[in-house]
Short mmCIF file of C-alpha atoms in Angstrom, two decimals:
data_model
loop_
_atom_site.label_atom_id
_atom_site.label_comp_id
_atom_site.label_asym_id
_atom_site.label_seq_id
_atom_site.Cartn_x
_atom_site.Cartn_y
_atom_site.Cartn_z
CA MET Z 194 0.06 0.02 0.00
CA LYS Z 195 1.13 3.50 -0.85
CA GLU Z 196 2.73 5.49 2.00
CA LYS Z 197 1.43 8.98 2.96
CA LYS Z 198 3.83 11.85 2.95
CA ILE Z 199 5.06 12.81 6.40
CA LEU Z 200 5.33 16.64 6.85
CA THR Z 201 6.70 18.90 9.45
CA SER Z 202 4.02 20.70 11.38
CA ASP Z 203 5.14 23.99 9.77
CA ALA Z 204 4.81 22.49 6.27
CA ALA Z 205 1.38 21.10 7.16
CA ALA Z 206 0.16 24.54 8.41
CA GLU Z 207 1.23 26.05 5.15
CA LEU Z 208 -1.41 23.86 3.36
CA VAL Z 209 -4.13 25.76 5.21
CA LYS Z 210 -5.16 28.85 3.11
CA SER Z 211 -6.84 32.07 4.07
CA GLY Z 212 -10.56 31.66 3.63
CA ASP Z 213 -10.60 27.86 4.26
CA VAL Z 214 -13.11 26.08 6.34
CA VAL Z 215 -10.90 24.28 8.83
CA MET Z 216 -12.28 21.41 10.87
CA VAL Z 217 -10.26 20.87 14.08
CA GLY Z 218 -10.78 17.58 16.03
CA GLY Z 219 -10.91 17.64 19.78
CA PHE Z 220 -13.09 18.32 22.75
CA MET Z 221 -11.71 21.03 25.17
CA GLY Z 222 -8.40 20.44 23.38
CA CYS Z 223 -8.43 16.71 23.93
CA GLY Z 224 -7.95 15.45 20.32
CA SER Z 225 -6.80 18.69 18.79
CA PRO Z 226 -3.33 18.45 17.25
CA PRO Z 227 -1.21 20.83 19.29
CA GLU Z 228 1.83 21.04 17.05
CA ILE Z 229 -0.08 21.65 13.85
CA LEU Z 230 -2.19 24.37 15.60
CA SER Z 231 0.96 25.90 17.06
CA SER Z 232 2.41 26.16 13.47
CA LEU Z 233 -0.78 27.57 12.15
CA GLU Z 234 -0.69 30.17 14.90
CA LYS Z 235 2.83 31.06 13.96
CA ALA Z 236 1.86 31.19 10.17
CA GLY Z 237 -0.87 33.67 11.16
CA THR Z 238 -3.25 32.43 8.38
CA ASN Z 239 -6.50 34.34 8.83
CA ASN Z 240 -10.04 34.72 7.57
CA LEU Z 241 -10.51 31.04 8.38
CA THR Z 242 -13.87 29.45 9.30
CA LEU Z 243 -13.41 27.20 12.34
CA VAL Z 244 -15.48 24.05 12.72
CA CYS Z 245 -14.75 22.54 16.11
CA ASN Z 246 -16.70 21.27 19.06
CA ASP Z 247 -15.54 24.19 21.18
CA ALA Z 248 -13.08 27.02 21.36
CA GLY Z 249 -10.70 25.21 23.76
CA TRP Z 250 -9.74 26.44 27.21
CA TYR Z 251 -8.81 30.01 27.48
CA MET Z 252 -8.30 30.80 31.16
CA PRO Z 253 -4.80 32.25 31.23
CA ASP Z 254 -4.98 33.18 34.92
CA LYS Z 255 -5.26 29.43 35.61
CA GLY Z 256 -2.64 28.46 33.18
CA MET Z 257 -5.33 26.74 31.02
CA VAL Z 258 -4.90 27.55 27.33
CA ASN Z 259 -5.27 24.80 24.74
CA GLY Z 260 -6.87 23.60 21.57
CA VAL Z 261 -7.78 26.40 19.12
CA ALA Z 262 -7.72 29.08 21.90
CA PRO Z 263 -4.40 30.69 20.85
CA LEU Z 264 -5.66 31.05 17.28
CA VAL Z 265 -8.90 32.60 18.63
CA LEU Z 266 -6.82 35.09 20.50
CA ASN Z 267 -4.79 35.77 17.33
CA LYS Z 268 -8.13 36.52 15.48
CA GLN Z 269 -7.40 33.92 12.79
CA PHE Z 270 -11.07 32.89 12.60
CA SER Z 271 -13.57 35.27 11.00
CA LYS Z 272 -16.28 32.65 11.58
CA ALA Z 273 -16.80 29.73 13.99
CA ILE Z 274 -19.34 26.97 13.87
CA THR Z 275 -19.14 25.42 17.31
CA THR Z 276 -21.22 24.01 20.20
CA HIS Z 277 -19.72 25.49 23.27
CA ILE Z 278 -17.50 28.44 24.06
CA GLY Z 279 -18.07 28.59 27.76
CA LEU Z 280 -14.43 27.94 28.69
CA ASN Z 281 -13.08 30.63 26.31
CA SER Z 282 -13.94 34.10 27.55
CA GLU Z 283 -12.09 35.68 24.57
CA MET Z 284 -14.29 33.85 22.03
CA GLN Z 285 -17.45 34.87 24.04
CA ARG Z 286 -16.10 38.49 23.90
CA GLN Z 287 -15.52 38.32 20.08
CA MET Z 288 -18.97 36.84 19.62
CA LEU Z 289 -20.76 39.46 21.76
CA SER Z 290 -18.86 42.41 20.20
CA GLY Z 291 -19.58 41.05 16.73
CA GLU Z 292 -15.84 40.65 15.80
CA THR Z 293 -16.30 37.02 14.98
CA ASP Z 294 -19.40 35.41 13.53
CA VAL Z 295 -20.05 32.55 15.95
CA GLN Z 296 -22.78 30.07 15.14
CA LEU Z 297 -23.69 27.77 18.04
CA VAL Z 298 -24.89 24.44 16.93
CA PRO Z 299 -26.13 21.51 19.18
CA GLN Z 300 -23.29 19.06 19.52
CA GLY Z 301 -25.18 16.02 18.12
CA THR Z 302 -26.32 18.18 15.26
CA LEU Z 303 -22.68 19.31 14.55
CA ALA Z 304 -21.49 15.68 14.62
CA GLU Z 305 -24.24 14.56 12.26
CA LYS Z 306 -23.87 17.46 9.88
CA ILE Z 307 -20.10 16.52 9.48
CA ARG Z 308 -20.95 12.87 9.24
CA SER Z 309 -23.61 13.53 6.55
CA ALA Z 310 -21.09 15.50 4.47
CA GLY Z 311 -18.55 12.60 4.65
CA CYS Z 312 -21.19 10.03 3.96
CA GLY Z 313 -22.70 11.68 0.87
CA LEU Z 314 -25.98 12.45 2.43
CA GLY Z 315 -27.98 15.59 1.56
CA GLY Z 316 -29.03 16.16 5.16
CA PHE Z 317 -30.98 14.63 8.02
CA LEU Z 318 -34.00 15.18 10.29
CA THR Z 319 -33.32 15.72 14.02
CA PRO Z 320 -35.63 16.46 16.86
CA THR Z 321 -32.90 18.49 18.64
CA GLY Z 322 -33.60 22.18 18.69
CA VAL Z 323 -37.36 22.07 17.90
CA GLY Z 324 -39.04 24.90 19.61
CA THR Z 325 -35.75 26.73 20.34
CA GLU Z 326 -33.70 29.44 18.59
CA VAL Z 327 -31.98 26.66 16.68
CA GLU Z 328 -35.27 26.14 14.73
CA GLU Z 329 -35.15 29.72 13.29
CA GLY Z 330 -34.85 29.76 9.46
CA LYS Z 331 -35.02 25.93 9.26
CA GLU Z 332 -37.59 23.74 7.62
CA VAL Z 333 -39.69 21.76 10.25
CA ILE Z 334 -40.82 18.41 8.98
CA GLU Z 335 -43.44 16.28 10.75
CA HIS Z 336 -43.06 12.55 10.46
CA ASP Z 337 -44.99 9.93 12.40
CA GLY Z 338 -46.42 12.60 14.65
CA LYS Z 339 -43.14 14.06 15.68
CA LYS Z 340 -41.46 17.35 14.67
CA TYR Z 341 -37.98 17.40 13.23
CA LEU Z 342 -35.57 20.09 11.90
CA LEU Z 343 -34.07 19.53 8.47
CA GLU Z 344 -30.36 19.97 8.83
CA TYR Z 345 -27.87 20.13 6.04
CA PRO Z 346 -24.35 18.60 5.68
CA LEU Z 347 -21.19 20.57 6.57
CA LYS Z 348 -18.09 20.10 4.51
CA GLY Z 349 -14.62 21.46 5.15
CA ASN Z 350 -11.52 22.26 3.11
CA VAL Z 351 -9.01 21.02 5.71
CA ALA Z 352 -9.29 18.71 8.76
CA LEU Z 353 -6.63 18.97 11.46
CA LEU Z 354 -6.61 15.90 13.68
CA HIS Z 355 -4.60 14.19 16.39
CA ALA Z 356 -4.18 10.39 16.37
CA SER Z 357 -2.30 8.35 18.89
CA VAL Z 358 -0.96 5.92 16.25
CA ALA Z 359 -0.90 6.02 12.48
CA ASP Z 360 0.66 3.58 10.16
CA LYS Z 361 2.47 5.00 7.17
CA ALA Z 362 -0.58 4.26 4.95
CA GLY Z 363 -2.64 6.70 7.14
CA ASN Z 364 -4.72 4.20 9.10
CA LEU Z 365 -5.45 5.76 12.49
CA LEU Z 366 -6.01 4.90 16.09
CA PHE Z 367 -7.14 7.64 18.57
CA ALA Z 368 -6.30 7.81 22.24
CA ARG Z 369 -9.32 7.21 24.42
CA SER Z 370 -11.63 10.28 24.59
CA ALA Z 371 -9.49 12.14 22.05
CA ARG Z 372 -11.39 10.33 19.28
CA ASN Z 373 -14.58 12.48 19.45
CA PHE Z 374 -14.99 14.32 16.09
CA GLY Z 375 -11.87 13.04 14.47
CA PRO Z 376 -13.21 10.07 12.50
CA LEU Z 377 -16.19 12.20 11.28
CA MET Z 378 -13.99 15.16 10.12
CA ALA Z 379 -11.58 12.83 8.45
CA MET Z 380 -14.40 11.91 5.99
CA ALA Z 381 -15.79 15.41 5.50
CA CYS Z 382 -12.80 17.42 4.38
CA ASP Z 383 -10.89 17.67 1.05
CA LEU Z 384 -7.49 17.67 2.81
CA VAL Z 385 -6.92 15.71 6.01
CA ILE Z 386 -3.70 16.31 7.99
CA VAL Z 387 -3.07 14.24 11.02
CA GLN Z 388 -0.63 14.70 13.77
CA ALA Z 389 0.29 11.19 15.09
CA ASP Z 390 2.20 10.62 18.31
CA LYS Z 391 3.51 7.34 16.82
CA ILE Z 392 3.92 6.34 13.22
CA VAL Z 393 4.40 2.64 12.50
CA GLU Z 394 5.10 0.56 9.40
CA ILE Z 395 2.20 -0.63 7.17
CA GLY Z 396 0.97 -3.93 8.44
CA GLU Z 397 1.77 -3.25 12.17
CA LEU Z 398 -1.71 -2.26 13.10
CA ASP Z 399 -4.37 -4.82 13.75
CA PRO Z 400 -6.89 -4.24 10.84
CA GLU Z 401 -9.75 -4.99 13.22
CA ALA Z 402 -8.68 -2.29 15.63
CA ILE Z 403 -8.21 0.54 13.06
CA ILE Z 404 -10.70 3.40 13.71
CA THR Z 405 -10.14 5.55 10.66
CA PRO Z 406 -9.28 3.92 7.37
CA SER Z 407 -6.18 5.21 5.59
CA ILE Z 408 -8.07 6.29 2.44
CA PHE Z 409 -9.41 9.44 4.22
CA VAL Z 410 -5.90 10.64 5.31
CA ASP Z 411 -3.69 12.79 3.07
CA TYR Z 412 -0.69 13.83 5.23
CA LEU Z 413 0.87 12.78 8.51
CA VAL Z 414 2.78 14.88 10.95
CA GLN Z 415 4.96 13.12 13.54
CA THR Z 416 4.55 14.56 16.98
CA VAL Z 417 7.86 15.96 18.23
CA ASN Z 418 6.92 16.54 21.85
CA ALA Z 419 4.89 13.52 22.82
CA GLU Z 420 4.42 14.83 26.39
CA GLY Z 421 2.32 17.65 24.91
CA LYS Z 422 -1.44 17.26 24.99
CA MET X 137 -38.75 29.15 57.76
CA GLU X 138 -35.21 30.03 56.80
CA TYR X 139 -33.81 28.73 53.42
CA LYS X 140 -30.26 27.61 53.17
CA PRO X 141 -28.97 26.51 49.76
CA ASN X 142 -27.66 22.87 49.89
CA LYS X 143 -26.42 21.31 46.69
CA ASN X 144 -25.57 17.92 48.32
CA VAL X 145 -29.25 17.37 49.23
CA ILE X 146 -30.15 17.74 45.56
CA ALA X 147 -27.49 15.38 44.49
CA LYS X 148 -28.38 12.80 47.14
CA ARG X 149 -32.06 12.73 46.16
CA ILE X 150 -31.37 12.46 42.50
CA ALA X 151 -29.02 9.65 43.15
CA GLY X 152 -31.92 7.80 44.79
CA LEU X 153 -34.06 8.16 41.67
CA LEU X 154 -31.61 6.24 39.43
CA THR X 155 -32.49 2.61 38.83
CA ASP X 156 -30.07 -0.29 38.83
CA GLY X 157 -28.49 -0.87 35.41
CA SER X 158 -29.51 2.40 33.93
CA VAL X 159 -27.50 4.53 31.55
CA VAL X 160 -27.05 8.04 32.95
CA ASN X 161 -25.55 11.29 31.69
CA LEU X 162 -24.60 13.83 34.39
CA GLY X 163 -24.07 17.41 33.37
CA ILE X 164 -21.11 19.40 34.55
CA GLY X 165 -21.31 21.20 37.91
CA LEU X 166 -24.09 20.23 40.37
CA PRO X 167 -25.22 17.15 38.44
CA THR X 168 -21.63 15.72 38.65
CA LEU X 169 -22.14 15.45 42.39
CA VAL X 170 -24.83 12.89 41.91
CA GLY X 171 -22.19 10.31 41.14
CA ASN X 172 -20.96 10.55 44.72
CA TYR X 173 -24.29 9.39 46.23
CA VAL X 174 -25.42 6.46 44.19
CA PRO X 175 -26.70 3.95 46.77
CA GLU X 176 -24.95 0.67 47.26
CA GLY X 177 -26.43 -2.12 45.16
CA VAL X 178 -27.31 0.30 42.40
CA ASP X 179 -25.02 -0.18 39.49
CA ILE X 180 -25.37 2.52 36.84
CA ILE X 181 -23.46 3.20 33.58
CA LEU X 182 -22.40 6.84 33.20
CA GLN X 183 -22.27 8.18 29.64
CA SER X 184 -19.94 11.05 28.82
CA GLU X 185 -21.00 12.74 25.59
CA ASN X 186 -17.50 13.42 24.45
CA GLY X 187 -17.33 9.72 23.62
CA PHE X 188 -17.53 6.99 26.17
CA ILE X 189 -19.55 4.96 28.57
CA GLY X 190 -18.13 3.79 31.91
CA LEU X 191 -17.07 7.11 33.31
CA GLY X 192 -15.24 6.63 36.61
CA PRO X 193 -14.06 8.83 39.44
CA VAL X 194 -11.69 11.65 39.31
CA PRO X 195 -8.11 10.37 39.19
CA GLU X 196 -5.35 10.95 41.80
CA LYS X 197 -3.11 13.89 40.66
CA ASP X 198 -0.27 11.63 39.73
CA SER X 199 -2.30 9.36 37.46
CA ILE X 200 -3.94 11.97 35.28
CA ASP X 201 -4.38 10.87 31.60
CA PRO X 202 -4.58 13.89 29.39
CA PHE X 203 -6.45 11.88 26.81
CA LEU X 204 -9.28 10.81 29.15
CA VAL X 205 -11.49 13.83 30.03
CA ASN X 206 -15.16 14.36 30.72
CA ALA X 207 -17.50 16.65 28.82
CA GLY X 208 -16.19 19.62 30.84
CA GLY X 209 -12.65 18.90 29.79
CA SER X 210 -11.57 17.67 33.21
CA PRO X 211 -9.53 14.55 33.89
CA VAL X 212 -11.50 11.44 34.75
CA THR X 213 -11.16 7.68 34.70
CA MET X 214 -12.86 4.73 33.06
CA ILE X 215 -14.19 1.72 34.94
CA ASP X 216 -13.63 -1.81 33.65
CA GLY X 217 -16.09 -2.62 30.88
CA GLY X 218 -16.23 0.98 29.52
CA CYS X 219 -15.60 1.76 25.88
CA PHE X 220 -14.89 4.69 23.65
CA PHE X 221 -16.60 5.92 20.54
CA ASP X 222 -16.84 8.93 18.28
CA SER X 223 -19.28 11.90 18.58
CA SER X 224 -21.73 10.51 16.04
CA MET X 225 -22.10 7.31 18.03
CA SER X 226 -22.24 9.29 21.22
CA PHE X 227 -25.07 11.39 20.04
CA GLY X 228 -26.72 8.38 18.35
CA ILE X 229 -26.79 6.98 21.88
CA ILE X 230 -28.27 10.12 23.20
CA ARG X 231 -30.87 11.01 20.57
CA GLY X 232 -31.73 7.44 19.89
CA GLY X 233 -33.26 7.04 23.44
CA HIS X 234 -30.47 4.76 24.83
CA VAL X 235 -29.81 7.15 27.80
CA ASP X 236 -32.24 6.46 30.64
CA TYR X 237 -31.64 9.61 32.71
CA THR X 238 -29.95 12.86 31.93
CA VAL X 239 -29.33 15.19 34.85
CA LEU X 240 -28.81 18.90 34.00
CA GLY X 241 -28.29 22.08 35.81
CA VAL X 242 -30.76 24.88 34.83
CA LEU X 243 -30.97 28.64 34.68
CA GLU X 244 -34.69 28.44 34.34
CA VAL X 245 -37.39 25.67 34.31
CA ASP X 246 -41.10 26.18 33.96
CA GLN X 247 -44.43 24.35 34.71
CA ASP X 248 -44.61 23.11 31.09
CA GLY X 249 -41.20 21.39 31.32
CA ASN X 250 -39.34 23.96 29.35
CA LEU X 251 -35.78 24.42 30.19
CA ALA X 252 -33.23 27.21 29.69
CA ASN X 253 -29.53 26.71 30.48
CA TYR X 254 -27.35 27.78 27.60
CA LYS X 255 -27.53 31.49 27.05
CA ILE X 256 -28.29 34.83 28.56
CA PRO X 257 -28.62 37.11 25.60
CA GLY X 258 -26.03 39.92 25.49
CA LYS X 259 -24.31 38.71 28.62
CA MET X 260 -23.28 35.08 28.57
CA VAL X 261 -23.12 32.79 25.63
CA PRO X 262 -21.47 29.54 26.74
CA GLY X 263 -23.52 27.57 24.06
CA MET X 264 -25.65 24.51 24.33
CA GLY X 265 -22.95 21.83 23.91
CA GLY X 266 -24.71 18.57 24.11
CA ALA X 267 -27.65 19.79 26.27
CA MET X 268 -30.24 20.15 23.51
CA ASP X 269 -29.68 16.62 22.27
CA LEU X 270 -29.56 15.24 25.84
CA THR X 271 -32.91 16.85 26.85
CA VAL X 272 -34.58 15.73 23.57
CA GLY X 273 -33.22 12.19 23.49
CA SER X 274 -33.04 10.95 27.09
CA LYS X 275 -35.91 8.90 28.40
CA LYS X 276 -36.08 10.96 31.63
CA VAL X 277 -34.84 14.47 31.98
CA ILE X 278 -34.09 15.55 35.52
CA ALA X 279 -33.38 19.21 36.21
CA ALA X 280 -31.30 20.02 39.22
CA THR X 281 -31.20 23.51 40.85
CA VAL X 282 -31.19 25.29 44.12
CA HIS X 283 -34.80 26.29 44.93
CA PHE X 284 -34.20 30.09 45.00
CA ASP X 285 -32.06 32.31 42.94
CA LYS X 286 -29.70 34.89 44.53
CA LYS X 287 -32.49 37.56 44.75
CA GLY X 288 -34.70 35.01 46.58
CA ASN X 289 -37.04 34.28 43.62
CA SER X 290 -38.37 30.77 43.24
CA LYS X 291 -36.80 28.82 40.46
CA LEU X 292 -40.22 27.25 39.65
CA MET X 293 -41.45 29.49 36.90
CA LYS X 294 -44.73 29.84 35.07
CA LYS X 295 -42.84 30.48 31.82
CA CYS X 296 -39.16 30.60 31.04
CA THR X 297 -37.85 34.01 29.77
CA LEU X 298 -34.43 32.97 28.50
CA PRO X 299 -33.96 31.25 25.11
CA LEU X 300 -34.95 27.58 25.59
CA THR X 301 -32.63 24.60 25.50
CA ALA X 302 -35.61 22.38 25.08
CA GLN X 303 -39.40 22.49 24.85
CA LYS X 304 -41.52 20.45 27.23
CA GLU X 305 -38.80 17.90 27.91
CA VAL X 306 -38.18 18.17 31.69
CA ASP X 307 -39.81 15.25 33.61
CA ILE X 308 -38.43 15.79 37.10
CA LEU X 309 -37.14 18.75 39.05
CA VAL X 310 -35.24 18.32 42.22
CA THR X 311 -34.20 21.31 44.30
CA ASP X 312 -32.81 21.61 47.85
CA VAL X 313 -36.46 22.02 49.05
CA GLY X 314 -38.32 19.21 47.23
CA TYR X 315 -38.74 16.75 44.43
CA PHE X 316 -41.36 17.60 41.77
CA GLU X 317 -42.69 15.89 38.71
CA ILE X 318 -43.67 18.16 35.89
CA LYS X 319 -46.84 17.09 34.18
CA ASP X 320 -49.82 18.72 32.34
CA GLY X 321 -48.64 22.28 33.00
CA ALA X 322 -47.98 21.98 36.72
CA PHE X 323 -45.22 21.17 39.23
CA ILE X 324 -46.45 18.14 41.19
CA LEU X 325 -44.82 18.19 44.64
CA LYS X 326 -43.94 14.64 45.58
CA GLU X 327 -41.64 15.28 48.51
CA THR X 328 -40.22 18.11 50.59
CA PHE X 329 -36.95 17.61 52.41
CA ALA X 330 -37.18 18.28 56.06
CA PRO X 331 -37.46 20.92 57.54
CA TYR X 332 -39.33 22.29 54.58
CA THR X 333 -43.05 21.67 54.35
CA ALA X 334 -45.70 21.67 51.53
CA ASP X 335 -46.92 24.95 52.92
CA PHE X 336 -43.53 26.44 52.59
CA VAL X 337 -43.52 25.51 48.87
CA LYS X 338 -47.03 26.71 48.37
CA GLU X 339 -46.26 30.06 49.91
CA ASN X 340 -43.17 30.52 47.73
CA THR X 341 -44.48 29.31 44.39
CA GLU X 342 -46.39 31.41 41.66
CA ALA X 343 -46.32 28.70 39.08
CA ASN X 344 -49.02 26.05 38.99
CA LEU X 345 -48.40 23.59 41.89
CA ILE X 346 -50.23 20.49 42.88
CA VAL X 347 -49.45 18.56 45.99
CA ALA X 348 -49.32 14.90 45.02
CA GLU X 349 -51.75 12.52 46.79
CA ASP X 350 -48.89 10.47 47.98
CA PHE X 351 -46.84 13.57 49.09
CA LYS X 352 -44.54 13.14 51.96
CA GLN X 353 -41.88 15.01 53.85
CA VAL X 354 -38.58 13.05 53.87
CA GLU X 355 -35.25 13.37 55.62
CA ILE X 356 -32.27 13.43 53.35
CA VAL X 357 -29.23 12.18 55.19
#
């Protein structure tokens, strides 16, 4: 099987272009690729649309800054599609002041929008958000006596993910709760770049244990500082 | 009668409602305390919406695993038999009706079972995270809150004023004063927690309130 190219994190960050829709794996930073994000912060690429579960931790007084938070602080996102920004006061400030267009989406809906894009579906019906602000501007469809919102798929240009182990073909394992949105985003983006803590030879991974198949992955980045979260 | 907020009473009573073998999602904050009071002989499976079942206790400082966090991003552990999955599976479990109880903190809850807990327009916008899916999808939704806000207003409202997290989804409300079911446009008082009485609740509630036929005052110890 063909091997995927292994890039430095700086080279990987250069593949992200201004204006891109960037999907970043992770849940409160757990599952976000720290070294690729750090290079992207350094590159300063802006006018990006962020798709991520949350905006990471931004509580500098407690020494808690992770995930996409430094890029939020750097104003690299002009738009964010996310579920929760409660632990990032800067993202809340940018939303309330109108500096960043933040769209809050229910977490299950965000997951399914991404999954739909990756699975070739035109959308789905969910009961989540019926009778709330989430319903505004959406089609309500009644089926079997129950109301649902019609939600559309969400595609991205680039996915930035963090795997625990990759083989050189790009098959991925994720560490424990760091899996979250990773496998879904890998299917929904044109370009998929994965920071892997360990890269092994093709054939070393148990095919029954692989979580994300290699065909979704374009580039690998070997983690330099494995202690980093 | 003097009111003193007591979050542990709320957590203890909710823990007593959970049935053996049930799948439970506990929200961050007050609901997390429920896990400390599950009675002996009741074996529940905790679901964590960031992607696993089998959520265990908080780890010792020296055994923190940065890749094992709860839905609040804080380090946790997993009990034997637990397993991990992605966010689509996690919310499939939630929306699909495979979670028996979800316990959530609330900003507001009303007699129709409406719930608001994700946004104060213009002031605070934490976002809904998984709360909208959890309230819509779980078999039973248990709202947990202190009985009075900081200004002394009862949290039992006729109608929520904040943007809703979910419409008519709350089944049970447990405060530090009593345990209520929400049904047919009213709070049904099932229990008060000593020293509070049904009269105390009646005097302090503007929303529709019905004292259940099998109402009792109980001692939460």
